[in-house]
Every structure is written in structure tokens, then in C-alpha cells.
XYZ file of N, CA and C in Angstrom:
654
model
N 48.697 -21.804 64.746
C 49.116 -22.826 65.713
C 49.975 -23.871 65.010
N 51.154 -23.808 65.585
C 52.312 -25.148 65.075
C 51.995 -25.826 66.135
N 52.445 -27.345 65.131
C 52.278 -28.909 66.486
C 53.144 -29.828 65.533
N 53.553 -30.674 66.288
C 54.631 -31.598 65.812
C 53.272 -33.207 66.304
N 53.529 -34.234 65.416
C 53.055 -35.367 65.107
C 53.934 -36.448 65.712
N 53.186 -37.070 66.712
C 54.102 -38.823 67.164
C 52.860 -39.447 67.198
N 53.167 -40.461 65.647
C 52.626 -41.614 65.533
C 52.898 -42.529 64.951
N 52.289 -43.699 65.424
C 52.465 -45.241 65.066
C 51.976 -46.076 64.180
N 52.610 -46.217 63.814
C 51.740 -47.091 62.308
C 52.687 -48.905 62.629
N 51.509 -49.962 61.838
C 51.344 -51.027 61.446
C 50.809 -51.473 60.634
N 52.253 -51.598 59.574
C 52.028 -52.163 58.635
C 50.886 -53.952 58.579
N 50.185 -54.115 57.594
C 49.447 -55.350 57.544
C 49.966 -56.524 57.708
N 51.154 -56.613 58.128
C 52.064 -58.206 58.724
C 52.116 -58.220 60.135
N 51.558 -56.640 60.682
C 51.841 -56.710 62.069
C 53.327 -55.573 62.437
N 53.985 -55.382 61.756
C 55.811 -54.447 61.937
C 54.946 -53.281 62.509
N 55.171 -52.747 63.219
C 55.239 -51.477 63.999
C 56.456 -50.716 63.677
N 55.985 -49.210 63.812
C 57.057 -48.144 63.165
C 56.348 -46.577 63.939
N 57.511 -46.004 64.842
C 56.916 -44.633 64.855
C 57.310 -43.294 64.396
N 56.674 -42.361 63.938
C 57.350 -41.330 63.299
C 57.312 -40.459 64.018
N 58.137 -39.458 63.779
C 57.615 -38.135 64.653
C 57.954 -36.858 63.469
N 56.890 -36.129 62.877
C 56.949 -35.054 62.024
C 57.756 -33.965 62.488
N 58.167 -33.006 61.259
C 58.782 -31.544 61.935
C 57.803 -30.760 62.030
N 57.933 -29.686 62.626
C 56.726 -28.511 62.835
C 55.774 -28.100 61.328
N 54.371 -28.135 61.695
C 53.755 -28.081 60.943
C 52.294 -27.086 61.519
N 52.012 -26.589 60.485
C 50.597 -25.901 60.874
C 49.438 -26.729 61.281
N 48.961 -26.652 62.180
C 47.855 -27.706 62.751
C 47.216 -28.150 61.400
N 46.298 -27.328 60.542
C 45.395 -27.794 59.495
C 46.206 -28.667 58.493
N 47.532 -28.429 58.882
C 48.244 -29.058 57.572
C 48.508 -30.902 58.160
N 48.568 -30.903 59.624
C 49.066 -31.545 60.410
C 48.382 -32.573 60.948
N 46.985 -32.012 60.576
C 45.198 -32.936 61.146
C 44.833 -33.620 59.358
N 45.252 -33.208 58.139
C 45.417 -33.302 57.356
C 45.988 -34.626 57.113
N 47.086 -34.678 57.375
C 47.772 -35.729 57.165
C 47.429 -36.861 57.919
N 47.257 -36.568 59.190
C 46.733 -37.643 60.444
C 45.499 -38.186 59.990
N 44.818 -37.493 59.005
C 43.616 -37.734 58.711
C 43.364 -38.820 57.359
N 44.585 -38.749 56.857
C 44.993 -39.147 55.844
C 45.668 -41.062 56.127
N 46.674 -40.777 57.207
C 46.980 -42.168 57.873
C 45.371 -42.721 58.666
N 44.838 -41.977 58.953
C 43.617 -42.716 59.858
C 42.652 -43.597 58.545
N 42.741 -42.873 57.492
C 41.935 -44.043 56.601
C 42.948 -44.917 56.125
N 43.803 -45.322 56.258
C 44.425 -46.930 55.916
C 43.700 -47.947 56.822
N 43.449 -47.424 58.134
C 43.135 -48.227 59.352
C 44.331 -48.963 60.167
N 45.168 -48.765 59.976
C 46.425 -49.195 60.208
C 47.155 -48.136 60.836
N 46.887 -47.095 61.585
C 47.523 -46.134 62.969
C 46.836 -46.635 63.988
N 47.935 -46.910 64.566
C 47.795 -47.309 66.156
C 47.619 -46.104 66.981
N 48.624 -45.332 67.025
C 48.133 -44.405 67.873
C 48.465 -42.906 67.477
N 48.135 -41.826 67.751
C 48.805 -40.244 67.119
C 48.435 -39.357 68.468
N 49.652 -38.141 68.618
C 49.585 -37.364 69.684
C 50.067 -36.562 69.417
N 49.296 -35.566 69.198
C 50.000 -33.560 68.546
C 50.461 -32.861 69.992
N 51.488 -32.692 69.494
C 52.241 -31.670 70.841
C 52.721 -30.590 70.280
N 51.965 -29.387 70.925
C 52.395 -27.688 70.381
C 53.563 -27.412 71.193
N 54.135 -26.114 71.021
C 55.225 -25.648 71.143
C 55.614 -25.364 72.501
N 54.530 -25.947 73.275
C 54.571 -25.167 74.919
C 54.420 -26.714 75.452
N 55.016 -27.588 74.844
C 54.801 -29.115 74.964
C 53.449 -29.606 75.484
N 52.634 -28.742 75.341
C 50.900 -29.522 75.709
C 50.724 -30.367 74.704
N 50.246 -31.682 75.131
C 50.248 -32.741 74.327
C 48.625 -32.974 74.034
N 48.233 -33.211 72.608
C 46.243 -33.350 72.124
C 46.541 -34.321 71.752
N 45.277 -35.055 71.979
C 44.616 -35.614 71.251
C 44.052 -35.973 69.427
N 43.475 -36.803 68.822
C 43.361 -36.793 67.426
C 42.047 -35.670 67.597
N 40.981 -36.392 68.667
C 39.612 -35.384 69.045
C 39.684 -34.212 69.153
N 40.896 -33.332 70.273
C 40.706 -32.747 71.268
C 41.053 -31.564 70.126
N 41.838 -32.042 68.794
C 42.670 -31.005 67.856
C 41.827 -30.916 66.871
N 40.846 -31.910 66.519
C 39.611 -31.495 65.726
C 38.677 -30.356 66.352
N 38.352 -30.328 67.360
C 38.291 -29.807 68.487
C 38.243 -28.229 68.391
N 39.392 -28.178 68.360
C 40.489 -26.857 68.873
C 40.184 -26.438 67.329
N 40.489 -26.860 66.290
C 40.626 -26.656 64.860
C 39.237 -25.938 64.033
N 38.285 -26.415 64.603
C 37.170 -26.256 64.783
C 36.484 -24.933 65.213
N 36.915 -24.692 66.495
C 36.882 -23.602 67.118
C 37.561 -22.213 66.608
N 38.994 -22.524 65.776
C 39.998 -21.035 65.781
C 39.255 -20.898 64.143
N 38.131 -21.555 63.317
C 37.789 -21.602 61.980
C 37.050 -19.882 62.426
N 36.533 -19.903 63.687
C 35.438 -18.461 63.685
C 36.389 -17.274 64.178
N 37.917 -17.296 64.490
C 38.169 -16.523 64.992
C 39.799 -16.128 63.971
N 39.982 -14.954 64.125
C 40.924 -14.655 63.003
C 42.384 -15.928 63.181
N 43.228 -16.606 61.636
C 43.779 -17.291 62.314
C 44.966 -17.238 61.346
N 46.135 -18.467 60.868
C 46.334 -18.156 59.492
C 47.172 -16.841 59.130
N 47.765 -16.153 60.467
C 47.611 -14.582 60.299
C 49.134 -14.240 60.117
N 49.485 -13.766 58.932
C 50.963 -12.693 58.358
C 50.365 -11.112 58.234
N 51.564 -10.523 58.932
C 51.581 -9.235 58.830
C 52.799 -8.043 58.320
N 52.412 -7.551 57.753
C 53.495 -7.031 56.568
C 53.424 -5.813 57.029
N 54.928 -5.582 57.354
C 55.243 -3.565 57.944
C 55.852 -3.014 57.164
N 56.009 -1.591 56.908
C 57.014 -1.019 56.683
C 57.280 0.986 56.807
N 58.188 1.410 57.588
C 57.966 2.339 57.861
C 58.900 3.582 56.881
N 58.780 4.646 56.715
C 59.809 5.619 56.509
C 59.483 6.866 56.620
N 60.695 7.362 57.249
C 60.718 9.102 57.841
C 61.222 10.498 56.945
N 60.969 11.168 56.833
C 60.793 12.563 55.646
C 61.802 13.252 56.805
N 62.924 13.349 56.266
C 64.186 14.597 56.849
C 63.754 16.014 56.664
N 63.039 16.082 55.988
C 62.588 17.570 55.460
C 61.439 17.956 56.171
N 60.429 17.055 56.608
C 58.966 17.122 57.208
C 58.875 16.949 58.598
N 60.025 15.858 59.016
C 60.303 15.406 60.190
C 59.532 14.328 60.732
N 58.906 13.985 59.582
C 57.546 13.123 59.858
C 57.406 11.688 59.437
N 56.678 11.063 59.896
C 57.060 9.264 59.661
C 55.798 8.843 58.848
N 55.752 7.996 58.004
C 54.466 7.429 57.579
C 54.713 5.640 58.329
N 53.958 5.315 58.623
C 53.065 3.940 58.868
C 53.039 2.965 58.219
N 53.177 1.809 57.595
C 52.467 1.263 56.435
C 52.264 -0.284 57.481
N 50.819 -1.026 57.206
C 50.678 -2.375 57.592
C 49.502 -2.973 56.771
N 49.698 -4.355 56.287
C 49.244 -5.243 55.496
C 48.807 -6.276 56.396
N 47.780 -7.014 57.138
C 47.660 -8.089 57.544
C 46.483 -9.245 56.564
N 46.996 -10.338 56.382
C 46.256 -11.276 55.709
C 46.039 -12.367 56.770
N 44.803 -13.246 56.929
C 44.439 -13.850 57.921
C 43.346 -14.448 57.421
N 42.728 -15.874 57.954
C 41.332 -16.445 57.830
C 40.398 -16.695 58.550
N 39.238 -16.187 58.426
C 37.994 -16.463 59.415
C 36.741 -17.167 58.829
N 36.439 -17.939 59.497
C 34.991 -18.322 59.316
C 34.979 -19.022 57.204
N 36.304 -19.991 57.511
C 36.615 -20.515 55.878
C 36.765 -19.773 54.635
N 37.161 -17.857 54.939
C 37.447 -17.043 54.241
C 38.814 -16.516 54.626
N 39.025 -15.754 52.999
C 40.331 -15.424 53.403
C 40.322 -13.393 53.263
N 41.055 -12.692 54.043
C 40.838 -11.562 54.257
C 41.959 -10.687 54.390
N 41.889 -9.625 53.768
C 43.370 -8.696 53.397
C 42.801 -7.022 54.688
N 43.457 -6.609 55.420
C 43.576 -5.536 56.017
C 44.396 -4.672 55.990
N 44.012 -3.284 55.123
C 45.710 -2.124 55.130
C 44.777 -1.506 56.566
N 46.350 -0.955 56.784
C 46.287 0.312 57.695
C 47.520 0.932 57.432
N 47.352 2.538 57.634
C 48.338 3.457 57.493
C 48.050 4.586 58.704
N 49.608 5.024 59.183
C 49.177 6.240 59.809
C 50.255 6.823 59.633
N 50.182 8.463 60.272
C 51.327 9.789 60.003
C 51.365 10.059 61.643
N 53.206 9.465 61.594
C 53.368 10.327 63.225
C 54.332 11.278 63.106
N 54.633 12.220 63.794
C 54.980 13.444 63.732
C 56.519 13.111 65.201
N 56.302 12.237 66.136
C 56.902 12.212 67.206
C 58.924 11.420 66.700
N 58.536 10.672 65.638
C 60.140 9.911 65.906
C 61.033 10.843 64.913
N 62.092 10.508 64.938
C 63.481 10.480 64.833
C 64.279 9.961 64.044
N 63.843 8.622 63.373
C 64.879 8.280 62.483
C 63.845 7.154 61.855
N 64.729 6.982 60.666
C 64.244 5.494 59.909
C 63.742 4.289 61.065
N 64.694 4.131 61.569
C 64.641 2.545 62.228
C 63.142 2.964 63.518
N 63.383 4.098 63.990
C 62.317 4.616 64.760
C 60.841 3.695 63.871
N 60.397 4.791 62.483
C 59.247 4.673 62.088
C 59.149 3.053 61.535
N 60.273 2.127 61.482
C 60.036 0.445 60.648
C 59.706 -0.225 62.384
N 60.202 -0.086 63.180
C 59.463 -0.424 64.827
C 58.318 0.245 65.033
N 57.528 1.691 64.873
C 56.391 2.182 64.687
C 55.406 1.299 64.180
N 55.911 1.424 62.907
C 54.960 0.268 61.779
C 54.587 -1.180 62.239
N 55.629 -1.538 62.940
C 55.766 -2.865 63.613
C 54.562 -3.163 64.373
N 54.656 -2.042 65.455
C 53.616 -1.881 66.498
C 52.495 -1.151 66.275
N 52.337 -0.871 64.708
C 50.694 -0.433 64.460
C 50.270 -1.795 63.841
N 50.907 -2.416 63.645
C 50.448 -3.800 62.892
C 50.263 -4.662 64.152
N 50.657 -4.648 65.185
C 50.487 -5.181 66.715
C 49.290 -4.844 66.773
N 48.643 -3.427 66.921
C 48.220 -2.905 67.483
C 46.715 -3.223 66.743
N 46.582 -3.237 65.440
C 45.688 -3.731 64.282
C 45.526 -5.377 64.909
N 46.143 -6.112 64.987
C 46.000 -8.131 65.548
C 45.104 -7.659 66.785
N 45.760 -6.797 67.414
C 44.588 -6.383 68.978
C 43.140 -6.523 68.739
N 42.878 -5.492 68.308
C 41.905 -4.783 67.540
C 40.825 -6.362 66.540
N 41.678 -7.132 66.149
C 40.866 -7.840 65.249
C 40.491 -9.161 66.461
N 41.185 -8.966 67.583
C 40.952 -9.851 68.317
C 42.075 -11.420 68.300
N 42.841 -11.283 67.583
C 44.346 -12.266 67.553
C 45.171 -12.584 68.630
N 44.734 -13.903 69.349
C 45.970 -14.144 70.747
C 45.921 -15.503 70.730
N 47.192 -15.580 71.272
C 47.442 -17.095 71.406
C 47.675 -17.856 69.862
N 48.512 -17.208 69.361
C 48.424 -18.195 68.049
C 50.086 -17.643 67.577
N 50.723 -18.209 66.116
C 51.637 -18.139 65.796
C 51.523 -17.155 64.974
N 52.050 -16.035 64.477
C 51.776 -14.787 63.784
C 53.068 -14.804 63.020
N 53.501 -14.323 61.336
C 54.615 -14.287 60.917
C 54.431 -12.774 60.648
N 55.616 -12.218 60.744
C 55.730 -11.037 60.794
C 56.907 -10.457 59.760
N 56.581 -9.587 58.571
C 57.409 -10.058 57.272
C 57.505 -8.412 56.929
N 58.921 -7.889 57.445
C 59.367 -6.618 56.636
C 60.454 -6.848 56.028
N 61.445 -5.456 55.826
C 62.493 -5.236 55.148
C 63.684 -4.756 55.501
N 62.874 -4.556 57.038
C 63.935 -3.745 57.930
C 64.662 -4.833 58.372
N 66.090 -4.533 57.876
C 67.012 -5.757 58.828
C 67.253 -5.647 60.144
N 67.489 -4.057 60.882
C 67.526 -3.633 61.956
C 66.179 -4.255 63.029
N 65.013 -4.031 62.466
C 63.932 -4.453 63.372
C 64.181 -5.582 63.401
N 63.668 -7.002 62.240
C 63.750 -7.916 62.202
C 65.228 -9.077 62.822
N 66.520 -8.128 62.799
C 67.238 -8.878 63.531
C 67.568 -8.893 64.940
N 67.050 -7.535 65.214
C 67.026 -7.117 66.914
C 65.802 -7.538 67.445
N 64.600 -7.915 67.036
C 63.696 -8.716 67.424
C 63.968 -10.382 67.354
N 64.616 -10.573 66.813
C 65.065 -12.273 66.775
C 66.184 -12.176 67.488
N 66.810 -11.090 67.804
C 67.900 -11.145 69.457
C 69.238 -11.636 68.378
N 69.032 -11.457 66.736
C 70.791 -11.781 66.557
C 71.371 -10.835 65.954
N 71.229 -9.136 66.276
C 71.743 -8.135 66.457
C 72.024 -7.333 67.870
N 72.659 -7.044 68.037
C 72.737 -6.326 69.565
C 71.825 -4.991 69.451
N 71.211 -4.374 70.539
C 70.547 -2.844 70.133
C 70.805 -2.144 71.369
N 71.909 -0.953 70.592
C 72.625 0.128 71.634
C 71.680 1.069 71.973
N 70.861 1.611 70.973
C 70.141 2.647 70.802
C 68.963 2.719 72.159
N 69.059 3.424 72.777
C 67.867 3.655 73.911
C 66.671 3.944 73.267
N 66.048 4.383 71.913
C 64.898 4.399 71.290
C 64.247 3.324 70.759
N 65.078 2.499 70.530
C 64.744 1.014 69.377
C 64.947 0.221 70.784
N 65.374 0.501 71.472
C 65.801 -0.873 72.643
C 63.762 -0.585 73.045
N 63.779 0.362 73.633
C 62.334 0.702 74.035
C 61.329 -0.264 73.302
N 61.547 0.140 72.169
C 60.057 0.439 71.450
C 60.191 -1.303 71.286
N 61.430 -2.121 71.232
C 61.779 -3.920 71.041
C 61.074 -3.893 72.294
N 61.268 -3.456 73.677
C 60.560 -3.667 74.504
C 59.261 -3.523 74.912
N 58.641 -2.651 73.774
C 57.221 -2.634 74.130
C 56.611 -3.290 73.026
N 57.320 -3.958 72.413
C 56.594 -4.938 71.485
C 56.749 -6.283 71.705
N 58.015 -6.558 73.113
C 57.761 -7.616 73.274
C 56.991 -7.685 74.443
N 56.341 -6.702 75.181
C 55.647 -7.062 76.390
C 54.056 -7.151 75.699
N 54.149 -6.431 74.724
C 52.602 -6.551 73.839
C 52.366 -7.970 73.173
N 53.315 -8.341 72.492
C 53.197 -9.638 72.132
C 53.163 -11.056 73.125
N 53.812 -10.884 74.318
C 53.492 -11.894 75.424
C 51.801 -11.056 76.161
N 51.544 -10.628 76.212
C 50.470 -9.924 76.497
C 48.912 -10.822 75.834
N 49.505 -10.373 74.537
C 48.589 -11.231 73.648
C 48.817 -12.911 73.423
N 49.605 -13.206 74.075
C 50.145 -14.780 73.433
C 50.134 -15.291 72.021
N 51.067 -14.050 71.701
C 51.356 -14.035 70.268
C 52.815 -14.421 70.010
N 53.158 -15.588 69.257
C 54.498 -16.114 69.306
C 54.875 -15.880 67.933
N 55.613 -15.162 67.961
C 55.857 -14.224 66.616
C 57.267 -15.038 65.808
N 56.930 -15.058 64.462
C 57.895 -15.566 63.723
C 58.569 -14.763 62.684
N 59.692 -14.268 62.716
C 59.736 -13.051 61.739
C 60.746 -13.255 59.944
N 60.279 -12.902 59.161
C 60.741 -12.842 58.136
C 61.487 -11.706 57.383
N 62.504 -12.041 56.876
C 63.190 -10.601 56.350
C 63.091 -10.411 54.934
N 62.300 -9.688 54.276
C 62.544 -9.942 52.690
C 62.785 -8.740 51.907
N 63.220 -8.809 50.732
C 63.814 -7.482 49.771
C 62.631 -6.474 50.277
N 62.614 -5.008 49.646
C 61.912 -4.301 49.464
C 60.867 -4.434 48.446
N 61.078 -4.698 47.583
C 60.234 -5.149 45.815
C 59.017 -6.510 46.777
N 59.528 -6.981 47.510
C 58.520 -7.973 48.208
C 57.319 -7.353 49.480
N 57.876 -6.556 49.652
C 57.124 -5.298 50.901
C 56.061 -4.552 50.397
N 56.029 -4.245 48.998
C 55.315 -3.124 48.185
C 54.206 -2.641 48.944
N 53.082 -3.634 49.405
C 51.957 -2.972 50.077
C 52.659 -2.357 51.081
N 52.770 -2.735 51.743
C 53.355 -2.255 53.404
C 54.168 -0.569 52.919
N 55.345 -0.793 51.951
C 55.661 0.167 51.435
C 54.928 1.345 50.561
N 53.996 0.743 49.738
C 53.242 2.069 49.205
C 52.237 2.800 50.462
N 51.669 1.842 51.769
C 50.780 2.175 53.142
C 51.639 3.282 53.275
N 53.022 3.397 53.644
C 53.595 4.362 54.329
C 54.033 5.332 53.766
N 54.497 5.377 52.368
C 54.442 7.025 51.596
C 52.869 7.460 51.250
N 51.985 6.613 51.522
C 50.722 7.169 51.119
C 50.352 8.261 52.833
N 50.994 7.715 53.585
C 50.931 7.885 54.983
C 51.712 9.329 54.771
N 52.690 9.864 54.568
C 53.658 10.606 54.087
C 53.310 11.623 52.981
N 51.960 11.235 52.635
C 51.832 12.526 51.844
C 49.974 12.854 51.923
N 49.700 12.115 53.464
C 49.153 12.767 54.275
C 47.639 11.997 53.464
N 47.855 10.800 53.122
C 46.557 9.867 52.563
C 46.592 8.703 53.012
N 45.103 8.745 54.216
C 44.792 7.989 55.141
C 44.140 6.604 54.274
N 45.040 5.646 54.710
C 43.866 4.352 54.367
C 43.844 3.773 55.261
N 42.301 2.597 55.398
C 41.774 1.828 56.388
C 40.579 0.935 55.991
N 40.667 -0.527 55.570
C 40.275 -0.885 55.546
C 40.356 -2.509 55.425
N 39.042 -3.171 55.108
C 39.542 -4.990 55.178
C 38.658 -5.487 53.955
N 39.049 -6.061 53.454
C 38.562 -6.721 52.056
C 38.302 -8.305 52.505
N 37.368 -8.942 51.251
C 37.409 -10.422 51.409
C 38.159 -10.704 49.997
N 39.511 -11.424 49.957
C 39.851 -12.159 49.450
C 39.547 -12.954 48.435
N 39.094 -14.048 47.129
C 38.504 -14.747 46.824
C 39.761 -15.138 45.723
């Protein structure tokens, strides 16, 4: 959950001054507010998320409180590739996320037999890593979403055009899944050498070695 900060401070002569922060992660954001509230000198503070609903200092302790038991915190790392020779796609997904004041790593991999091309199986991967946030119970929150594919990642941020009737699809069923879930997805593009999990998930996928599982972090 991102929220932006408008508040007022007074200085000890009496000067009034209001700020208004750039987007920030709530915990980072109750943090700081929390931080001006012991001077004693904030007049007033009002967190407004991205859908302009405006909280409270309470109402976001609150809320903050509540998303501690439920997965939150959450990046998910894809990456797909297809065997010309096999005809076959491997899977690869990495999700990291926090629950209950822990922190927690999830692979998943799978082997599909149905697509067609590279860009096919890095949108596959996309939407098994969708499909994994389901599954863990993830909605309504801000999700970053971090491959290598420039094709996915720029035709999902809408600043590539997509001719292709296969990739147009599959953008479309990942964006009706993601409004579905009220998942407001933020996406990242990074080298390959930065992908590695996601990338070793999907040749492990590719040579027909299933992984599945979730670790605790420490």
C-alpha cells in the first residue's frame, strides 16, 4: 500500500508550515508521521492512497495493523523460455513478501507444452506468478512485478504497442486478473544476471524438474 502525507507542523514561535510527501510505502510513511508526532508540534496529518481515500493518523495504524497477518510487502520475479527443439516452455516465479513480522521467499516452476514462442512463455510466467499471489491470498495492495522481458514489461505498462493476437490475449487476461484481485501492479525491467532465480525456475522447468515451495527468510 502507497499513500502520500499532508501535514502541518508548528514550529515553537507559533509559524505554521505544510508539507505534502511523495509516494511512499505506508510503513515507511506511519514511520515518519510517527516520528513528527513526538516533537508535539504537528498540528494536523492526513494519508491519502492512490484511489484518493483520505485516513486518518488512527484509522492507518489501524489498517497497518491488520495487513501485518496477511501477505504484504509483495515483489514477484518471472521469467519464461521456450525449447525450439521440444516445443516446450518452462515457467520460472520467485515471490518475496511479509506476514505476521516475517519475511518469506516462494519458487514455483512449471512445463507447458501449449505456446509458441519466447514472448508467449515470459507472459505465461507472468501469469503463474499471478496465479501463485491468488493462491497465497494477495488483493488489494501494490505488487512490483520484476522481469527481463522488455516485450512483457513494456506492453503491460502500455509504452509498446502489441500487434500479436497471442500476447494481446494473454496482456488481457492478466489485466482482468489483476483488477479482479485489486492488485495495482508496478513493473520493473531489469538485466538478466538480476532475474537468476526466476531464470534458473524455468530451465529447471525445461528439463522437466519440478519445484515448489516457501521458505522463511531470516
Amino acid at each position: 500500500m502507497k499513500i502520500r502525507i499532508e501535514l502541518t507542523y508548528q514550529t515553537p514561535k507559533g509559524i505554521e508550515t505544510s508539507f505534502n510527501s511523495e509516494w511512499l510505502h505506508a510503513e515507511k510513511a506511519l514511520s515518519i508521521v510517527e516520528d513528527f508526532d513526538k516533537t508535539g508540534r504537528m498540528k494536523h496529518v492526513t494519508f491519502i492512497d492512490n484511489h484518493e481515500t483520505t485516513w486518518t493518523l488512527k484509522e492507518i495504524k489501524k489498517q497497518m495493523e491488520e495487513i501485518q497477518t496477511e501477505p504484504h510487502n509483495v515483489t514477484v520475479y518471472f521469467d519464461g523460455g521456450f525449447d525450439l527443439k521440444t516445443r516446450k516452455s518452462g515457467l520460472g516465479c520467485v515471490i518475496y513478501y511479509e506476514q505476521n513480522k516475517k519475511s518469506w521467499r516462494l519458487r514455483k516452476n512449471a512445463l507447458v507444452e501449449e505456446l509458441k514462442t519466447n514472448n508467449e512463455a515470459e507472459y505465461a510466467a507472468f501469469h503463474l506468478g499471478l496465479q501463485e499471489l491468488e493462491y497465497l491470498g494477495v488483493h488489494h495492495l501494490a505488487v512490483t512485478f520484476v522481469g527481463d522481458s522488455q516485450v512483457v514489461i513494456n506492453q503491460l505498462m502500455e509504452e509498446w504497442p502489441c500487434y500479436e493476437e497471442e500476447l494481446t490475449n494473454w496482456a488481457d487476461r492478466i489485466e482482468n486478473h489483476l483488477n479482479q484481485l485489486g492488485i495495482e501492479a508496478e513493473y520493473e525491467l531489469v538485466p538478466r544476471k538480476k532475474n537468476k532465480e526466476a531464470d534458473q525456475l524455468a530451465s529447471q522447468a525445461l528439463r522437466e524438474i519440478e519445484i515448489t515451495g516457501t521458505i522463511e527468510i531470516k
